[in-house]
Coordinates of N, CA and C and ligand atoms in Angstrom, one line a residue:
M272 N -11.1 -8.5 26.1 CA -10.1 -7.6 26.7 C -10.5 -7.2 28.1
A273 N -11.7 -6.7 28.2 CA -12.2 -6.3 29.5 C -12.2 -7.5 30.5
A274 N -12.6 -8.7 29.9 CA -12.7 -9.9 30.7 C -11.3 -10.3 31.3
V275 N -10.3 -10.2 30.4 CA -8.9 -10.6 30.8 C -8.4 -9.6 31.9
R276 N -8.7 -8.3 31.6 CA -8.2 -7.3 32.6 C -8.9 -7.5 33.9
S277 N -10.2 -7.9 33.9 CA -10.8 -8.1 35.2 C -10.4 -9.4 35.9
R278 N -10.0 -10.4 35.1 CA -9.4 -11.6 35.8 C -8.1 -11.2 36.4
I279 N -7.3 -10.4 35.7 CA -6.0 -10.0 36.3 C -6.2 -9.2 37.6
A280 N -7.2 -8.3 37.5 CA -7.5 -7.4 38.7 C -7.9 -8.3 39.9
A281 N -8.8 -9.3 39.6 CA -9.3 -10.1 40.7 C -8.2 -10.9 41.3
A282 N -7.3 -11.5 40.4 CA -6.2 -12.3 40.9 C -5.3 -11.4 41.7
C283 N -5.0 -10.2 41.3 CA -4.2 -9.3 42.1 C -4.8 -9.0 43.4
A284 N -6.1 -8.7 43.4 CA -6.8 -8.4 44.7 C -6.7 -9.6 45.6
S285 N -6.9 -10.8 45.2 CA -6.8 -11.9 46.1 C -5.4 -12.2 46.5
A286 N -4.4 -11.8 45.8 CA -3.0 -12.0 46.1 C -2.5 -10.8 46.9
G287 N -3.3 -9.8 47.1 CA -2.8 -8.6 47.8 C -1.8 -7.8 47.0
R288 N -2.0 -7.8 45.6 CA -1.0 -7.1 44.8 C -1.6 -6.0 44.0
D289 N -0.8 -5.0 43.7 CA -1.3 -3.9 42.9 C -1.3 -4.4 41.4
P290 N -2.5 -4.2 40.7 CA -2.6 -4.6 39.3 C -1.5 -4.0 38.4
S291 N -1.0 -2.8 38.8 CA 0.0 -2.2 38.0 C 1.4 -3.0 38.1
S292 N 1.4 -4.0 39.0 CA 2.7 -4.8 39.1 C 2.7 -5.9 38.1
V293 N 1.6 -6.1 37.3 CA 1.5 -7.1 36.3 C 1.4 -6.6 34.9
T294 N 2.3 -6.9 34.0 CA 2.2 -6.5 32.6 C 1.5 -7.5 31.8
L295 N 0.5 -7.1 31.0 CA -0.2 -8.0 30.1 C 0.5 -8.0 28.8
I296 N 1.0 -9.2 28.4 CA 1.5 -9.4 27.1 C 0.5 -10.1 26.2
A297 N 0.0 -9.5 25.2 CA -0.9 -10.1 24.3 C -0.1 -11.0 23.3
V298 N -0.4 -12.3 23.3 CA 0.3 -13.2 22.5 C -0.5 -13.3 21.1
T299 N 0.1 -12.7 20.1 CA -0.6 -12.6 18.8 C -0.2 -13.6 17.8
K300 N 0.6 -14.6 18.2 CA 1.0 -15.6 17.2 C -0.3 -16.2 16.5
T301 N -0.1 -16.4 15.2 CA -1.2 -16.9 14.3 C -2.3 -15.9 14.0
Y302 N -2.3 -14.8 14.7 CA -3.4 -13.8 14.4 C -2.8 -12.7 13.5
P303 N -3.7 -12.1 12.7 CA -3.2 -11.1 11.8 C -2.8 -9.8 12.5
V304 N -2.1 -9.0 11.7 CA -1.6 -7.7 12.3 C -2.7 -6.8 12.6
S305 N -3.9 -7.0 11.9 CA -5.1 -6.1 12.2 C -5.5 -6.3 13.7
D306 N -5.3 -7.6 14.2 CA -5.6 -7.8 15.6 C -4.6 -7.1 16.5
V307 N -3.4 -7.0 16.1 CA -2.4 -6.3 16.9 C -2.8 -4.8 17.0
R308 N -3.2 -4.2 15.8 CA -3.6 -2.8 15.8 C -4.9 -2.6 16.7
H309 N -5.8 -3.5 16.6 CA -7.0 -3.4 17.4 C -6.6 -3.4 18.9
L310 N -5.8 -4.3 19.3 CA -5.4 -4.4 20.7 C -4.7 -3.1 21.1
L311 N -3.9 -2.6 20.2 CA -3.1 -1.3 20.5 C -4.1 -0.2 20.8
S312 N -5.2 -0.2 20.0 CA -6.2 0.9 20.2 C -6.9 0.7 21.5
L313 N -6.9 -0.5 22.1 CA -7.6 -0.7 23.4 C -6.6 -0.5 24.5
G314 N -5.4 -0.1 24.2 CA -4.4 0.3 25.2 C -3.4 -0.8 25.5
V315 N -3.4 -1.9 24.8 CA -2.4 -2.9 25.0 C -1.1 -2.4 24.3
T316 N 0.0 -2.5 25.1 CA 1.3 -2.0 24.5 C 2.3 -3.1 24.2
D317 N 2.1 -4.3 24.8 CA 3.1 -5.3 24.8 C 2.5 -6.6 24.0
F318 N 3.3 -7.1 23.1 CA 2.9 -8.2 22.3 C 4.0 -9.3 22.3
G319 N 3.5 -10.5 22.2 CA 4.4 -11.7 22.3 C 4.2 -12.5 21.0
E320 N 5.3 -13.0 20.5 CA 5.3 -13.9 19.4 C 6.4 -15.0 19.6
N321 N 6.1 -16.2 19.0 CA 7.0 -17.3 19.2 C 7.8 -17.8 18.0
R322 N 7.6 -17.2 16.8 CA 8.3 -17.6 15.6 C 8.8 -16.4 14.9
D323 N 10.1 -16.4 14.7 CA 10.7 -15.2 14.0 C 10.1 -14.9 12.7
Q324 N 9.8 -15.9 11.9 CA 9.3 -15.7 10.5 C 8.0 -14.9 10.6
E325 N 7.2 -15.1 11.7 CA 6.0 -14.4 11.8 C 6.1 -13.0 12.6
A326 N 7.0 -13.1 13.5 CA 7.2 -11.9 14.4 C 7.8 -10.7 13.6
A327 N 8.8 -11.0 12.8 CA 9.6 -9.9 12.2 C 8.7 -9.0 11.4
P328 N 7.9 -9.6 10.4 CA 7.1 -8.6 9.7 C 6.0 -7.9 10.5
K329 N 5.5 -8.6 11.5 CA 4.4 -7.9 12.3 C 5.1 -6.8 13.1
A330 N 6.2 -7.0 13.7 CA 6.9 -6.0 14.5 C 7.3 -4.8 13.5
A331 N 7.6 -5.1 12.3 CA 8.0 -4.0 11.4 C 6.8 -3.2 11.0
E332 N 5.6 -3.8 11.0 CA 4.4 -3.1 10.7 C 3.9 -2.3 11.9
V333 N 4.2 -2.7 13.1 CA 3.7 -2.1 14.3 C 4.9 -1.8 15.2
P334 N 5.8 -0.8 14.8 CA 7.0 -0.6 15.6 C 6.7 0.1 16.9
E335 N 5.5 0.7 17.0 CA 5.1 1.4 18.3 C 4.8 0.4 19.4
G336 N 4.6 -0.9 19.0 CA 4.4 -1.9 20.0 C 5.8 -2.3 20.7
T337 N 5.7 -2.9 21.9 CA 6.8 -3.4 22.6 C 6.7 -4.9 22.3
W338 N 7.8 -5.5 21.7 CA 7.7 -6.9 21.2 C 8.5 -7.8 22.1
H339 N 7.9 -8.9 22.5 CA 8.5 -9.9 23.3 C 8.6 -11.2 22.5
F340 N 9.8 -11.8 22.5 CA 10.0 -13.1 21.9 C 9.9 -14.1 22.9
I341 N 8.9 -15.1 22.8 CA 8.6 -16.0 23.9 C 8.8 -17.4 23.5
G342 N 9.2 -17.7 22.3 CA 9.3 -19.1 21.9 C 10.7 -19.6 21.8
Q343 N 10.9 -20.9 21.6 CA 12.2 -21.5 21.4 C 12.9 -20.9 20.3
L344 N 14.1 -20.5 20.5 CA 14.8 -19.7 19.5 C 16.1 -20.4 19.1
Q345 N 16.3 -20.5 17.7 CA 17.5 -21.1 17.2 C 18.5 -20.0 17.1
R346 N 19.8 -20.3 17.3 CA 20.8 -19.3 17.3 C 20.9 -18.5 15.9
N347 N 20.6 -19.2 14.8 CA 20.7 -18.5 13.5 C 19.6 -17.5 13.3
K348 N 18.6 -17.4 14.3 CA 17.5 -16.4 14.2 C 17.9 -15.2 15.1
A349 N 19.0 -15.3 15.8 CA 19.3 -14.2 16.7 C 19.5 -12.9 16.0
R350 N 20.1 -12.9 14.9 CA 20.4 -11.7 14.1 C 19.1 -10.9 13.8
S351 N 18.1 -11.6 13.5 CA 16.8 -11.0 13.2 C 16.1 -10.5 14.4
V352 N 16.0 -11.4 15.4 CA 15.2 -11.1 16.6 C 15.7 -9.9 17.4
V353 N 17.0 -9.7 17.4 CA 17.6 -8.5 18.1 C 17.2 -7.2 17.5
T354 N 16.7 -7.2 16.2 CA 16.4 -6.0 15.6 C 15.0 -5.4 16.0
Y355 N 14.1 -6.3 16.5 CA 12.8 -5.8 16.9 C 12.4 -6.1 18.3
A356 N 13.0 -7.1 19.0 CA 12.5 -7.5 20.3 C 13.1 -6.6 21.4
S357 N 12.2 -6.2 22.3 CA 12.7 -5.5 23.5 C 13.1 -6.5 24.6
M358 N 12.4 -7.7 24.6 CA 12.7 -8.7 25.6 C 12.6 -10.1 25.0
V359 N 13.6 -10.9 25.3 CA 13.6 -12.3 24.9 C 13.4 -13.1 26.2
H360 N 12.2 -13.9 26.2 CA 11.9 -14.6 27.4 C 12.5 -16.0 27.5
S361 N 13.0 -16.5 26.4 CA 13.3 -17.9 26.2 C 14.8 -18.2 26.0
V362 N 15.6 -17.5 26.7 CA 17.1 -17.8 26.6 C 17.3 -19.1 27.4
D363 N 17.9 -20.1 26.8 CA 18.0 -21.4 27.4 C 19.4 -22.0 27.3
S364 N 20.4 -21.2 26.8 CA 21.7 -21.8 26.8 C 22.7 -20.6 26.7
P365 N 23.9 -20.9 27.2 CA 25.0 -19.9 27.1 C 25.3 -19.5 25.6
E366 N 25.1 -20.4 24.7 CA 25.4 -20.2 23.3 C 24.4 -19.2 22.7
L367 N 23.1 -19.3 23.1 CA 22.1 -18.4 22.6 C 22.3 -17.0 23.2
A368 N 22.7 -16.9 24.5 CA 22.9 -15.6 25.1 C 24.1 -14.9 24.3
K369 N 25.1 -15.7 24.0 CA 26.3 -15.1 23.3 C 25.8 -14.6 21.9
A370 N 25.1 -15.4 21.2 CA 24.6 -15.1 19.9 C 23.8 -13.8 19.9
L371 N 22.9 -13.7 20.8 CA 22.0 -12.5 20.9 C 22.9 -11.3 21.3
G372 N 23.8 -11.5 22.3 CA 24.6 -10.4 22.7 C 25.5 -9.8 21.7
E373 N 26.1 -10.7 20.9 CA 27.0 -10.3 19.8 C 26.3 -9.5 18.7
R374 N 25.0 -9.7 18.6 CA 24.3 -9.1 17.4 C 23.5 -7.9 17.8
R375 N 23.2 -7.7 19.1 CA 22.4 -6.6 19.5 C 23.1 -5.3 19.4
Q376 N 22.5 -4.3 18.9 CA 23.0 -3.0 18.8 C 22.1 -2.0 19.5
G377 N 22.6 -0.8 19.9 CA 21.7 0.2 20.5 C 21.3 -0.2 22.0
T378 N 20.1 0.1 22.3 CA 19.7 -0.2 23.7 C 19.8 -1.7 24.0
P379 N 20.3 -2.0 25.2 CA 20.5 -3.4 25.6 C 19.2 -4.2 25.5
L380 N 19.3 -5.5 25.1 CA 18.2 -6.4 25.0 C 17.9 -6.9 26.4
E381 N 16.6 -6.9 26.8 CA 16.3 -7.5 28.1 C 16.1 -9.0 27.9
V382 N 16.6 -9.7 28.9 CA 16.7 -11.1 28.7 C 16.1 -11.8 29.9
L383 N 15.3 -12.8 29.7 CA 14.8 -13.7 30.8 C 15.4 -15.1 30.5
I384 N 15.7 -15.9 31.5 CA 16.1 -17.2 31.3 C 14.9 -18.1 31.5
Q385 N 14.7 -19.0 30.5 CA 13.5 -19.9 30.7 C 14.0 -21.1 31.5
V386 N 13.2 -21.3 32.6 CA 13.5 -22.4 33.5 C 12.5 -23.5 33.3
S387 N 13.0 -24.7 33.3 CA 12.2 -25.9 33.1 C 11.6 -26.3 34.5
L388 N 10.2 -26.5 34.5 CA 9.6 -26.9 35.7 C 9.3 -28.4 35.7
D389 N 9.7 -29.1 34.6 CA 9.6 -30.6 34.6 C 10.9 -31.1 33.9
D390 N 10.9 -32.3 33.5 CA 12.1 -32.8 32.9 C 11.8 -33.1 31.4
D391 N 10.9 -32.3 30.8 CA 10.5 -32.6 29.4 C 11.3 -31.6 28.5
P392 N 12.3 -32.1 27.8 CA 13.1 -31.2 27.0 C 12.2 -30.6 25.9
Q393 N 11.1 -31.2 25.5 CA 10.3 -30.6 24.4 C 9.7 -29.3 24.8
R394 N 9.5 -29.1 26.1 CA 8.9 -27.8 26.6 C 9.9 -26.7 26.8
G395 N 11.1 -27.0 26.7 CA 12.1 -26.0 26.7 C 12.5 -25.6 28.1
G396 N 13.6 -24.8 28.2 CA 14.0 -24.3 29.5 C 15.2 -25.1 30.0
V397 N 15.9 -24.4 30.9 CA 17.1 -25.1 31.5 C 16.7 -25.6 32.9
P398 N 17.3 -26.7 33.3 CA 17.0 -27.2 34.7 C 17.5 -26.2 35.7
P399 N 16.8 -26.1 36.8 CA 17.1 -25.0 37.8 C 18.6 -25.0 38.2
G400 N 19.2 -26.2 38.2 CA 20.6 -26.2 38.6 C 21.6 -25.6 37.6
E401 N 21.1 -25.3 36.3 CA 21.9 -24.7 35.3 C 21.7 -23.3 35.1
L402 N 20.8 -22.7 36.0 CA 20.6 -21.2 35.8 C 21.8 -20.4 35.9
T403 N 22.7 -20.7 36.8 CA 23.9 -19.9 37.0 C 24.7 -19.8 35.8
K404 N 24.9 -21.0 35.1 CA 25.7 -21.1 33.9 C 25.2 -20.1 32.8
V405 N 23.9 -20.2 32.6 CA 23.3 -19.3 31.6 C 23.3 -17.8 32.0
A406 N 23.1 -17.6 33.3 CA 23.1 -16.2 33.8 C 24.5 -15.6 33.6
D407 N 25.5 -16.4 33.8 CA 26.9 -15.9 33.7 C 27.2 -15.5 32.2
A408 N 26.6 -16.3 31.3 CA 26.8 -15.9 29.9 C 26.1 -14.7 29.5
V409 N 24.9 -14.4 30.1 CA 24.2 -13.2 29.8 C 24.9 -12.0 30.4
L410 N 25.4 -12.2 31.6 CA 26.1 -11.1 32.3 C 27.4 -10.7 31.6
A411 N 28.0 -11.7 30.8 CA 29.2 -11.4 30.1 C 29.0 -10.5 28.9
M412 N 27.8 -10.2 28.5 CA 27.5 -9.4 27.3 C 27.0 -8.0 27.7
D413 N 27.7 -7.0 27.4 CA 27.3 -5.6 27.7 C 25.9 -5.3 27.0
S414 N 25.6 -5.9 25.9 CA 24.4 -5.6 25.2 C 23.2 -6.3 25.7
L415 N 23.3 -7.1 26.7 CA 22.2 -7.8 27.3 C 22.0 -7.4 28.7
R416 N 20.7 -7.3 29.2 CA 20.4 -7.0 30.6 C 19.6 -8.2 31.1
L417 N 20.1 -8.8 32.1 CA 19.5 -9.9 32.8 C 18.3 -9.4 33.6
R418 N 17.1 -9.7 33.2 CA 15.9 -9.2 33.9 C 15.1 -10.2 34.8
G419 N 15.3 -11.5 34.5 CA 14.6 -12.4 35.4 C 14.4 -13.8 34.7
L420 N 13.3 -14.5 35.1 CA 13.0 -15.8 34.7 C 11.7 -15.9 34.0
M421 N 11.5 -17.0 33.2 CA 10.3 -17.3 32.5 C 10.0 -18.8 32.7
A422 N 8.8 -19.2 32.7 CA 8.5 -20.6 32.7 C 7.1 -20.9 32.1
V423 N 6.9 -22.1 31.6 CA 5.6 -22.6 31.2 C 5.2 -23.7 32.1
A424 N 4.0 -23.7 32.5 CA 3.5 -24.8 33.5 C 3.6 -26.1 32.8
P425 N 4.0 -27.1 33.5 CA 4.1 -28.5 32.9 C 2.7 -28.9 32.6
L426 N 2.6 -29.9 31.6 CA 1.3 -30.3 31.2 C 0.5 -31.1 32.2
N427 N 1.2 -32.0 32.9 CA 0.5 -32.9 33.8 C 0.8 -32.6 35.3
D428 N 0.7 -31.3 35.6 CA 1.0 -31.0 37.0 C 0.1 -29.8 37.4
D429 N -0.2 -29.7 38.6 CA -1.0 -28.5 39.1 C -0.2 -27.3 38.9
P430 N -0.8 -26.3 38.1 CA 0.0 -25.1 37.8 C 0.3 -24.3 39.1
G431 N -0.6 -24.4 40.1 CA -0.3 -23.7 41.4 C 0.9 -24.2 42.1
V432 N 1.1 -25.6 42.0 CA 2.2 -26.2 42.7 C 3.5 -25.9 41.9
A433 N 3.4 -26.0 40.5 CA 4.6 -25.7 39.7 C 5.0 -24.3 39.8
F434 N 4.1 -23.3 39.8 CA 4.4 -21.9 39.9 C 5.0 -21.6 41.3
A435 N 4.5 -22.3 42.3 CA 5.1 -22.0 43.7 C 6.6 -22.4 43.7
R436 N 6.9 -23.5 43.0 CA 8.3 -23.8 42.8 C 9.1 -22.8 42.1
L437 N 8.5 -22.3 41.0 CA 9.1 -21.2 40.2 C 9.3 -19.9 41.0
E438 N 8.4 -19.6 41.9 CA 8.5 -18.4 42.8 C 9.8 -18.6 43.7
R439 N 10.0 -19.8 44.2 CA 11.2 -20.1 45.0 C 12.4 -19.9 44.2
Y440 N 12.4 -20.4 42.9 CA 13.6 -20.3 42.1 C 13.9 -18.8 41.9
S441 N 12.8 -18.0 41.6 CA 13.0 -16.6 41.3 C 13.6 -15.9 42.5
R442 N 13.0 -16.2 43.7 CA 13.6 -15.5 45.0 C 15.1 -15.9 45.1
M443 N 15.4 -17.1 44.9 CA 16.8 -17.5 45.1 C 17.7 -16.8 44.1
F444 N 17.2 -16.8 42.8 CA 17.9 -16.1 41.7 C 18.2 -14.7 42.0
Q445 N 17.2 -14.0 42.6 CA 17.3 -12.6 42.9 C 18.3 -12.3 44.1
L446 N 18.7 -13.3 44.9 CA 19.7 -13.1 45.9 C 21.0 -12.8 45.2
D447 N 21.3 -13.5 44.1 CA 22.5 -13.3 43.3 C 22.4 -12.2 42.3
H448 N 21.1 -12.0 41.8 CA 20.9 -11.0 40.7 C 19.7 -10.1 41.1
P449 N 20.0 -9.1 41.9 CA 18.9 -8.2 42.5 C 18.1 -7.5 41.4
D450 N 18.6 -7.3 40.2 CA 17.9 -6.6 39.2 C 17.0 -7.6 38.4
A451 N 17.1 -8.9 38.7 CA 16.3 -9.9 37.9 C 14.9 -10.1 38.5
T452 N 14.1 -9.0 38.5 CA 12.9 -9.0 39.2 C 11.7 -9.4 38.4
V453 N 11.9 -9.7 37.1 CA 10.8 -10.1 36.2 C 10.5 -11.6 36.4
L454 N 9.2 -11.9 36.5 CA 8.8 -13.3 36.5 C 7.7 -13.5 35.4
S455 N 8.1 -14.1 34.3 CA 7.1 -14.2 33.2 C 6.5 -15.6 33.3
A456 N 5.2 -15.6 33.7 CA 4.5 -16.9 33.9 C 3.0 -16.6 33.8
G457 N 2.3 -17.6 33.4 CA 0.8 -17.5 33.3 C 0.4 -17.3 31.9
M458 N -0.5 -18.1 31.4 CA -1.1 -18.0 30.1 C -2.6 -18.0 30.3
S459 N -3.4 -18.1 29.3 CA -4.9 -18.0 29.4 C -5.4 -18.9 30.6
E460 N -5.0 -20.1 30.6 CA -5.6 -21.1 31.5 C -5.1 -21.0 33.0
D461 N -3.9 -20.4 33.2 CA -3.3 -20.4 34.5 C -2.8 -19.1 35.0
L462 N -3.4 -18.0 34.5 CA -2.9 -16.7 34.9 C -3.2 -16.4 36.4
V463 N -4.3 -16.9 36.9 CA -4.6 -16.7 38.3 C -3.5 -17.3 39.2
E464 N -3.2 -18.6 38.9 CA -2.2 -19.2 39.8 C -0.8 -18.5 39.6
A465 N -0.5 -18.0 38.4 CA 0.8 -17.4 38.2 C 0.9 -16.1 39.0
I466 N -0.2 -15.3 39.0 CA -0.2 -14.0 39.7 C -0.1 -14.3 41.2
A467 N -0.8 -15.4 41.7 CA -0.7 -15.7 43.1 C 0.8 -16.0 43.5
C468 N 1.6 -16.5 42.5 CA 3.0 -16.8 42.8 C 4.0 -15.7 42.3
G469 N 3.5 -14.6 42.1 CA 4.4 -13.4 41.9 C 4.7 -13.1 40.4
A470 N 3.9 -13.6 39.5 CA 4.2 -13.3 38.1 C 4.1 -11.8 37.9
T471 N 5.1 -11.2 37.2 CA 5.1 -9.8 36.8 C 4.6 -9.6 35.4
H472 N 4.8 -10.7 34.6 CA 4.4 -10.6 33.1 C 3.6 -11.8 32.8
V473 N 2.3 -11.7 32.4 CA 1.5 -12.8 31.9 C 1.4 -12.7 30.4
R474 N 1.4 -13.9 29.8 CA 1.4 -14.0 28.3 C 0.1 -14.6 27.9
I475 N -0.8 -13.8 27.4 CA -2.2 -14.2 27.2 C -2.5 -14.2 25.7
G476 N -2.9 -15.3 25.1 CA -3.3 -15.4 23.7 C -4.8 -15.7 23.6
S477 N -5.2 -17.0 23.7 CA -6.5 -17.4 23.4 C -7.6 -16.6 24.2
A478 N -7.3 -16.3 25.4 CA -8.4 -15.6 26.2 C -8.7 -14.2 25.7
L479 N -7.7 -13.7 24.9 CA -7.9 -12.4 24.3 C -8.5 -12.5 22.9
L480 N -8.0 -13.4 22.1 CA -8.2 -13.4 20.7 C -9.0 -14.6 20.2
G481 N -9.3 -15.5 21.1 CA -10.1 -16.7 20.7 C -9.1 -17.9 20.4
K482 N -9.7 -19.0 20.2 CA -8.9 -20.2 20.0 C -8.1 -20.1 18.7
R483 N -6.8 -20.5 18.8 CA -6.0 -20.5 17.5 C -6.3 -21.8 16.7
P484 N -6.2 -21.7 15.4 CA -6.2 -22.9 14.6 C -5.1 -23.9 15.1
A485 N -5.2 -25.2 14.9 CA -4.2 -26.1 15.3 C -2.8 -25.6 15.1
L486 N -1.9 -25.9 16.0 CA -0.5 -25.4 15.9 C 0.1 -26.0 14.7
R487 N 0.9 -25.2 14.0 CA 1.6 -25.7 12.9 C 2.9 -26.4 13.3
Ligands
PLP1931 C1 1.1 -19.4 22.9 C2 1.9 -19.1 24.1 C3 1.2 -18.4 25.1 C4 -0.2 -18.0 25.1 O1 -1.0 -19.1 25.3 P1 -2.6 -19.0 25.5 O2 -3.0 -20.3 26.2 O3 -3.2 -18.8 24.2 O4 -2.9 -17.8 26.4 C5 2.0 -18.1 26.2 N1 3.3 -18.4 26.3 C6 3.9 -19.1 25.3 C7 5.4 -19.5 25.5 C8 3.2 -19.5 24.2 O5 3.9 -20.1 23.2

């Protein structure tokens, strides 16, 4: 925990940024809820999960956490996700935006559009040229708030180069959507590059909790 905080602080210092401008999201997927409670006791407030089946019970056990949904999301899971998520990072189609918006009740759901930094459909996200189409679908729903963009670095590309491209997309997007100031980028391996390129939310799993067992 201290090691991750100090990496974030160092990355902010070299980018000339205030550390309070970066929110640490602890990605607790595959880890038990006891780890969530431990992190909470250390002052972590924000948690990320990528599968509804796992996220829903954990969020129910730790309602004092702020829960972020960061994984690819099927429309039929929207009904469940809107009950516990504060922010969904992975909106990637007008249809998903509509499904979330129709089901959300109470405080608006904060939404990021996931942008693809390569052409690999497996990694999720919309091509930069389709951001407007998805943004319009989010804006059409009163129960959603368009907060910004999210991306995952491509596998075979320098994350610094990919995130520099992401930063340009974010700047351009904010010309049309001045409230969309969130940029969710950076994981354990590339948080420094992400912070250099303006990330406001970093999603950190293994550097906090250790290596996960092989992905299911
Ligand atoms: C698992 C995951 C993370 C965290 O990855 P680490 O390398 O463990 O820090 C971040 N973002 C997404 C979308 C993830 O699925």
